[in-house]
């Protein structure tokens, strides 16, 4: 009986507070990553460029949370078709506008070669950030509840402009 009481006491005094603190750390990391992602996308939107320097600065900001992340880009590039195929012709738009997608590997290839990816008005950008390392809270949940698997993430952010 004494051993059971000691075990329950240890859980109540040490394990539960550490689990609570780990969850709060994940919440703080989530907020930091969301803020950094929105700031980064707004910088890209303002300048119209994805530069290696800004990307490295963004990576340093999000990895300061103590986790590793996978950053995924998706661009929708506006491809204007100036032909007169449209029924509704206005002075600033003639024909149909199409967009095509540029994905993560193509953007990162340019960034890795120290090249700037230039965007123009009408292009869309989506940046998604997902943690790839197990956080302390995830490890506790895996150990105690087995709810969170190794393939899932707890910190994620997506922002578009």
PDB file of C-alpha atoms in Angstrom:
ATOM      1  CA  UNK A   1       0.000   0.000   0.000  1.00  0.00           C
ATOM      2  CA  UNK A   2       2.858   2.359   0.863  1.00  0.00           C
ATOM      3  CA  UNK A   3       4.505   1.738  -2.502  1.00  0.00           C
ATOM      4  CA  UNK A   4       1.289   2.639  -4.335  1.00  0.00           C
ATOM      5  CA  UNK A   5       0.949   5.845  -2.333  1.00  0.00           C
ATOM      6  CA  UNK A   6       4.570   6.772  -3.070  1.00  0.00           C
ATOM      7  CA  UNK A   7       4.025   6.077  -6.777  1.00  0.00           C
ATOM      8  CA  UNK A   8       0.918   8.260  -6.905  1.00  0.00           C
ATOM      9  CA  UNK A   9       2.723  11.000  -4.990  1.00  0.00           C
ATOM     10  CA  UNK A  10       5.630  10.963  -7.439  1.00  0.00           C
ATOM     11  CA  UNK A  11       3.235  11.212 -10.376  1.00  0.00           C
ATOM     12  CA  UNK A  12       1.313  14.083  -8.816  1.00  0.00           C
ATOM     13  CA  UNK A  13       4.385  16.007  -7.675  1.00  0.00           C
ATOM     14  CA  UNK A  14       6.732  15.545 -10.635  1.00  0.00           C
ATOM     15  CA  UNK A  15       5.292  13.998 -13.779  1.00  0.00           C
ATOM     16  CA  UNK A  16       2.090  16.043 -14.111  1.00  0.00           C
ATOM     17  CA  UNK A  17       3.810  19.440 -13.634  1.00  0.00           C
ATOM     18  CA  UNK A  18       6.503  18.489 -16.176  1.00  0.00           C
ATOM     19  CA  UNK A  19       3.822  17.390 -18.666  1.00  0.00           C
ATOM     20  CA  UNK A  20       1.937  20.645 -18.148  1.00  0.00           C
ATOM     21  CA  UNK A  21       5.096  22.674 -18.638  1.00  0.00           C
ATOM     22  CA  UNK A  22       5.924  20.705 -21.815  1.00  0.00           C
ATOM     23  CA  UNK A  23       2.451  21.450 -23.206  1.00  0.00           C
ATOM     24  CA  UNK A  24       2.896  25.137 -22.465  1.00  0.00           C
ATOM     25  CA  UNK A  25       6.293  25.074 -24.179  1.00  0.00           C
ATOM     26  CA  UNK A  26       4.614  23.630 -27.281  1.00  0.00           C
ATOM     27  CA  UNK A  27       1.966  26.366 -27.118  1.00  0.00           C
ATOM     28  CA  UNK A  28       4.667  29.034 -26.954  1.00  0.00           C
ATOM     29  CA  UNK A  29       6.559  27.424 -29.835  1.00  0.00           C
ATOM     30  CA  UNK A  30       3.323  27.273 -31.844  1.00  0.00           C
ATOM     31  CA  UNK A  31       2.724  30.976 -31.290  1.00  0.00           C
ATOM     32  CA  UNK A  32       6.327  31.866 -32.170  1.00  0.00           C
ATOM     33  CA  UNK A  33       6.242  29.811 -35.376  1.00  0.00           C
ATOM     34  CA  UNK A  34       2.875  31.269 -36.420  1.00  0.00           C
ATOM     35  CA  UNK A  35       4.106  34.818 -35.879  1.00  0.00           C
ATOM     36  CA  UNK A  36       7.394  34.199 -37.687  1.00  0.00           C
ATOM     37  CA  UNK A  37       5.592  32.544 -40.621  1.00  0.00           C
ATOM     38  CA  UNK A  38       3.125  35.394 -41.057  1.00  0.00           C
ATOM     39  CA  UNK A  39       5.946  37.964 -40.806  1.00  0.00           C
ATOM     40  CA  UNK A  40       8.009  36.070 -43.382  1.00  0.00           C
ATOM     41  CA  UNK A  41       5.132  35.784 -45.852  1.00  0.00           C
ATOM     42  CA  UNK A  42       4.284  39.461 -45.378  1.00  0.00           C
ATOM     43  CA  UNK A  43       7.920  40.350 -46.099  1.00  0.00           C
ATOM     44  CA  UNK A  44       7.767  38.298 -49.301  1.00  0.00           C
ATOM     45  CA  UNK A  45       4.465  39.949 -50.204  1.00  0.00           C
ATOM     46  CA  UNK A  46       5.902  43.427 -49.616  1.00  0.00           C
ATOM     47  CA  UNK A  47       9.205  42.947 -51.436  1.00  0.00           C
ATOM     48  CA  UNK A  48       8.027  40.484 -54.085  1.00  0.00           C
ATOM     49  CA  UNK A  49      11.159  38.389 -53.590  1.00  0.00           C
ATOM     50  CA  UNK A  50      12.176  35.183 -51.860  1.00  0.00           C
ATOM     51  CA  UNK A  51      15.812  35.748 -50.962  1.00  0.00           C
ATOM     52  CA  UNK A  52      18.242  33.260 -49.421  1.00  0.00           C
ATOM     53  CA  UNK A  53      19.105  35.780 -46.681  1.00  0.00           C
ATOM     54  CA  UNK A  54      15.496  36.243 -45.583  1.00  0.00           C
ATOM     55  CA  UNK A  55      14.915  32.474 -45.749  1.00  0.00           C
ATOM     56  CA  UNK A  56      17.938  31.821 -43.519  1.00  0.00           C
ATOM     57  CA  UNK A  57      16.771  34.497 -41.103  1.00  0.00           C
ATOM     58  CA  UNK A  58      13.321  32.867 -41.019  1.00  0.00           C
ATOM     59  CA  UNK A  59      14.839  29.436 -40.346  1.00  0.00           C
ATOM     60  CA  UNK A  60      16.937  30.843 -37.503  1.00  0.00           C
ATOM     61  CA  UNK A  61      13.847  32.428 -35.984  1.00  0.00           C
ATOM     62  CA  UNK A  62      11.760  29.264 -35.977  1.00  0.00           C
ATOM     63  CA  UNK A  63      14.571  26.909 -34.915  1.00  0.00           C
ATOM     64  CA  UNK A  64      15.177  29.137 -31.898  1.00  0.00           C
ATOM     65  CA  UNK A  65      12.209  27.314 -30.367  1.00  0.00           C
ATOM     66  CA  UNK A  66      14.418  24.239 -29.988  1.00  0.00           C
ATOM     67  CA  UNK A  67      12.671  22.136 -32.617  1.00  0.00           C
ATOM     68  CA  UNK A  68      13.410  21.279 -36.218  1.00  0.00           C
ATOM     69  CA  UNK A  69      10.938  22.216 -38.928  1.00  0.00           C
ATOM     70  CA  UNK A  70      10.093  21.437 -42.509  1.00  0.00           C
ATOM     71  CA  UNK A  71       9.240  24.574 -44.502  1.00  0.00           C
ATOM     72  CA  UNK A  72       7.049  23.945 -47.548  1.00  0.00           C
ATOM     73  CA  UNK A  73       6.512  26.540 -50.281  1.00  0.00           C
ATOM     74  CA  UNK A  74       3.728  26.608 -52.843  1.00  0.00           C
ATOM     75  CA  UNK A  75       3.539  29.433 -55.339  1.00  0.00           C
ATOM     76  CA  UNK A  76       0.711  30.241 -57.725  1.00  0.00           C
ATOM     77  CA  UNK A  77       2.285  32.177 -60.570  1.00  0.00           C
ATOM     78  CA  UNK A  78      -0.089  34.332 -62.613  1.00  0.00           C
ATOM     79  CA  UNK A  79       0.366  33.699 -66.319  1.00  0.00           C
ATOM     80  CA  UNK A  80      -1.453  36.412 -68.202  1.00  0.00           C
ATOM     81  CA  UNK A  81      -2.988  35.671 -71.557  1.00  0.00           C
ATOM     82  CA  UNK A  82      -3.531  38.979 -73.366  1.00  0.00           C
ATOM     83  CA  UNK A  83      -5.710  37.460 -76.089  1.00  0.00           C
ATOM     84  CA  UNK A  84      -9.247  38.779 -76.618  1.00  0.00           C
ATOM     85  CA  UNK A  85     -11.124  35.626 -75.648  1.00  0.00           C
ATOM     86  CA  UNK A  86     -13.123  37.181 -72.850  1.00  0.00           C
ATOM     87  CA  UNK A  87     -16.676  38.369 -73.085  1.00  0.00           C
ATOM     88  CA  UNK A  88     -16.124  40.885 -70.302  1.00  0.00           C
ATOM     89  CA  UNK A  89     -13.344  43.120 -71.551  1.00  0.00           C
ATOM     90  CA  UNK A  90     -12.113  45.910 -69.307  1.00  0.00           C
ATOM     91  CA  UNK A  91      -9.318  48.371 -69.845  1.00  0.00           C
ATOM     92  CA  UNK A  92      -6.965  46.554 -67.461  1.00  0.00           C
ATOM     93  CA  UNK A  93      -7.813  42.944 -68.346  1.00  0.00           C
ATOM     94  CA  UNK A  94      -8.127  41.303 -71.704  1.00  0.00           C
ATOM     95  CA  UNK A  95      -8.530  37.616 -72.246  1.00  0.00           C
ATOM     96  CA  UNK A  96      -8.137  34.983 -69.599  1.00  0.00           C
ATOM     97  CA  UNK A  97      -5.599  34.747 -66.835  1.00  0.00           C
ATOM     98  CA  UNK A  98      -4.176  31.380 -65.901  1.00  0.00           C
ATOM     99  CA  UNK A  99      -1.940  30.449 -63.032  1.00  0.00           C
ATOM    100  CA  UNK A 100       0.456  27.581 -62.651  1.00  0.00           C
ATOM    101  CA  UNK A 101       1.974  26.137 -59.519  1.00  0.00           C
ATOM    102  CA  UNK A 102       5.599  26.164 -58.469  1.00  0.00           C
ATOM    103  CA  UNK A 103       6.331  23.772 -55.645  1.00  0.00           C
ATOM    104  CA  UNK A 104       8.758  23.446 -52.792  1.00  0.00           C
ATOM    105  CA  UNK A 105      11.651  21.721 -54.549  1.00  0.00           C
ATOM    106  CA  UNK A 106      11.778  24.326 -57.320  1.00  0.00           C
ATOM    107  CA  UNK A 107      11.817  27.240 -54.872  1.00  0.00           C
ATOM    108  CA  UNK A 108      14.401  25.651 -52.570  1.00  0.00           C
ATOM    109  CA  UNK A 109      16.616  24.796 -55.534  1.00  0.00           C
ATOM    110  CA  UNK A 110      16.892  28.514 -56.336  1.00  0.00           C
ATOM    111  CA  UNK A 111      17.420  29.411 -52.667  1.00  0.00           C
ATOM    112  CA  UNK A 112      20.157  26.768 -52.315  1.00  0.00           C
ATOM    113  CA  UNK A 113      21.937  28.265 -55.345  1.00  0.00           C
ATOM    114  CA  UNK A 114      21.844  31.728 -53.686  1.00  0.00           C
ATOM    115  CA  UNK A 115      19.381  32.989 -56.269  1.00  0.00           C
ATOM    116  CA  UNK A 116      16.425  35.258 -55.591  1.00  0.00           C
ATOM    117  CA  UNK A 117      12.973  34.068 -56.625  1.00  0.00           C
ATOM    118  CA  UNK A 118      11.083  37.087 -57.932  1.00  0.00           C
ATOM    119  CA  UNK A 119       7.300  37.333 -57.821  1.00  0.00           C
ATOM    120  CA  UNK A 120       4.991  39.789 -59.522  1.00  0.00           C
ATOM    121  CA  UNK A 121       1.627  41.297 -58.718  1.00  0.00           C
ATOM    122  CA  UNK A 122      -1.105  38.681 -58.763  1.00  0.00           C
ATOM    123  CA  UNK A 123       1.109  35.766 -57.714  1.00  0.00           C
ATOM    124  CA  UNK A 124       0.131  33.775 -54.636  1.00  0.00           C
ATOM    125  CA  UNK A 125       2.406  32.291 -52.004  1.00  0.00           C
ATOM    126  CA  UNK A 126       1.669  29.703 -49.342  1.00  0.00           C
ATOM    127  CA  UNK A 127       4.248  28.818 -46.709  1.00  0.00           C
ATOM    128  CA  UNK A 128       3.565  25.857 -44.432  1.00  0.00           C
ATOM    129  CA  UNK A 129       5.783  25.018 -41.466  1.00  0.00           C
ATOM    130  CA  UNK A 130       5.596  21.647 -39.667  1.00  0.00           C
ATOM    131  CA  UNK A 131       7.816  20.408 -36.843  1.00  0.00           C
ATOM    132  CA  UNK A 132       9.846  17.290 -37.634  1.00  0.00           C
ATOM    133  CA  UNK A 133      11.335  16.623 -34.213  1.00  0.00           C
ATOM    134  CA  UNK A 134       9.513  15.101 -31.282  1.00  0.00           C
ATOM    135  CA  UNK A 135       8.813  17.667 -28.615  1.00  0.00           C
ATOM    136  CA  UNK A 136       8.903  16.809 -24.932  1.00  0.00           C
ATOM    137  CA  UNK A 137       5.104  16.898 -24.786  1.00  0.00           C
ATOM    138  CA  UNK A 138       4.897  14.470 -27.717  1.00  0.00           C
ATOM    139  CA  UNK A 139       7.316  12.111 -25.978  1.00  0.00           C
ATOM    140  CA  UNK A 140       5.204  12.156 -22.817  1.00  0.00           C
ATOM    141  CA  UNK A 141       2.047  11.524 -24.796  1.00  0.00           C
ATOM    142  CA  UNK A 142       3.713   8.658 -26.672  1.00  0.00           C
ATOM    143  CA  UNK A 143       4.917   7.164 -23.421  1.00  0.00           C
ATOM    144  CA  UNK A 144       1.766   7.567 -21.344  1.00  0.00           C
ATOM    145  CA  UNK A 145      -1.178   7.682 -23.717  1.00  0.00           C
ATOM    146  CA  UNK A 146       0.107   6.327 -27.037  1.00  0.00           C
ATOM    147  CA  UNK A 147      -2.153   8.855 -28.774  1.00  0.00           C
ATOM    148  CA  UNK A 148       0.480  10.656 -30.793  1.00  0.00           C
ATOM    149  CA  UNK A 149       2.482   8.605 -33.279  1.00  0.00           C
ATOM    150  CA  UNK A 150       5.907   9.339 -34.679  1.00  0.00           C
ATOM    151  CA  UNK A 151       4.468  10.563 -37.992  1.00  0.00           C
ATOM    152  CA  UNK A 152       2.358  13.338 -36.507  1.00  0.00           C
ATOM    153  CA  UNK A 153       3.260  16.865 -35.572  1.00  0.00           C
ATOM    154  CA  UNK A 154       2.034  19.228 -32.902  1.00  0.00           C
ATOM    155  CA  UNK A 155       3.495  22.519 -34.104  1.00  0.00           C
ATOM    156  CA  UNK A 156       2.335  23.700 -37.513  1.00  0.00           C
ATOM    157  CA  UNK A 157       1.623  26.991 -39.198  1.00  0.00           C
ATOM    158  CA  UNK A 158       0.414  28.018 -42.625  1.00  0.00           C
ATOM    159  CA  UNK A 159       0.154  31.493 -44.047  1.00  0.00           C
ATOM    160  CA  UNK A 160      -0.706  32.736 -47.517  1.00  0.00           C
ATOM    161  CA  UNK A 161      -0.598  36.046 -49.364  1.00  0.00           C
TER     162      UNK A 161
END
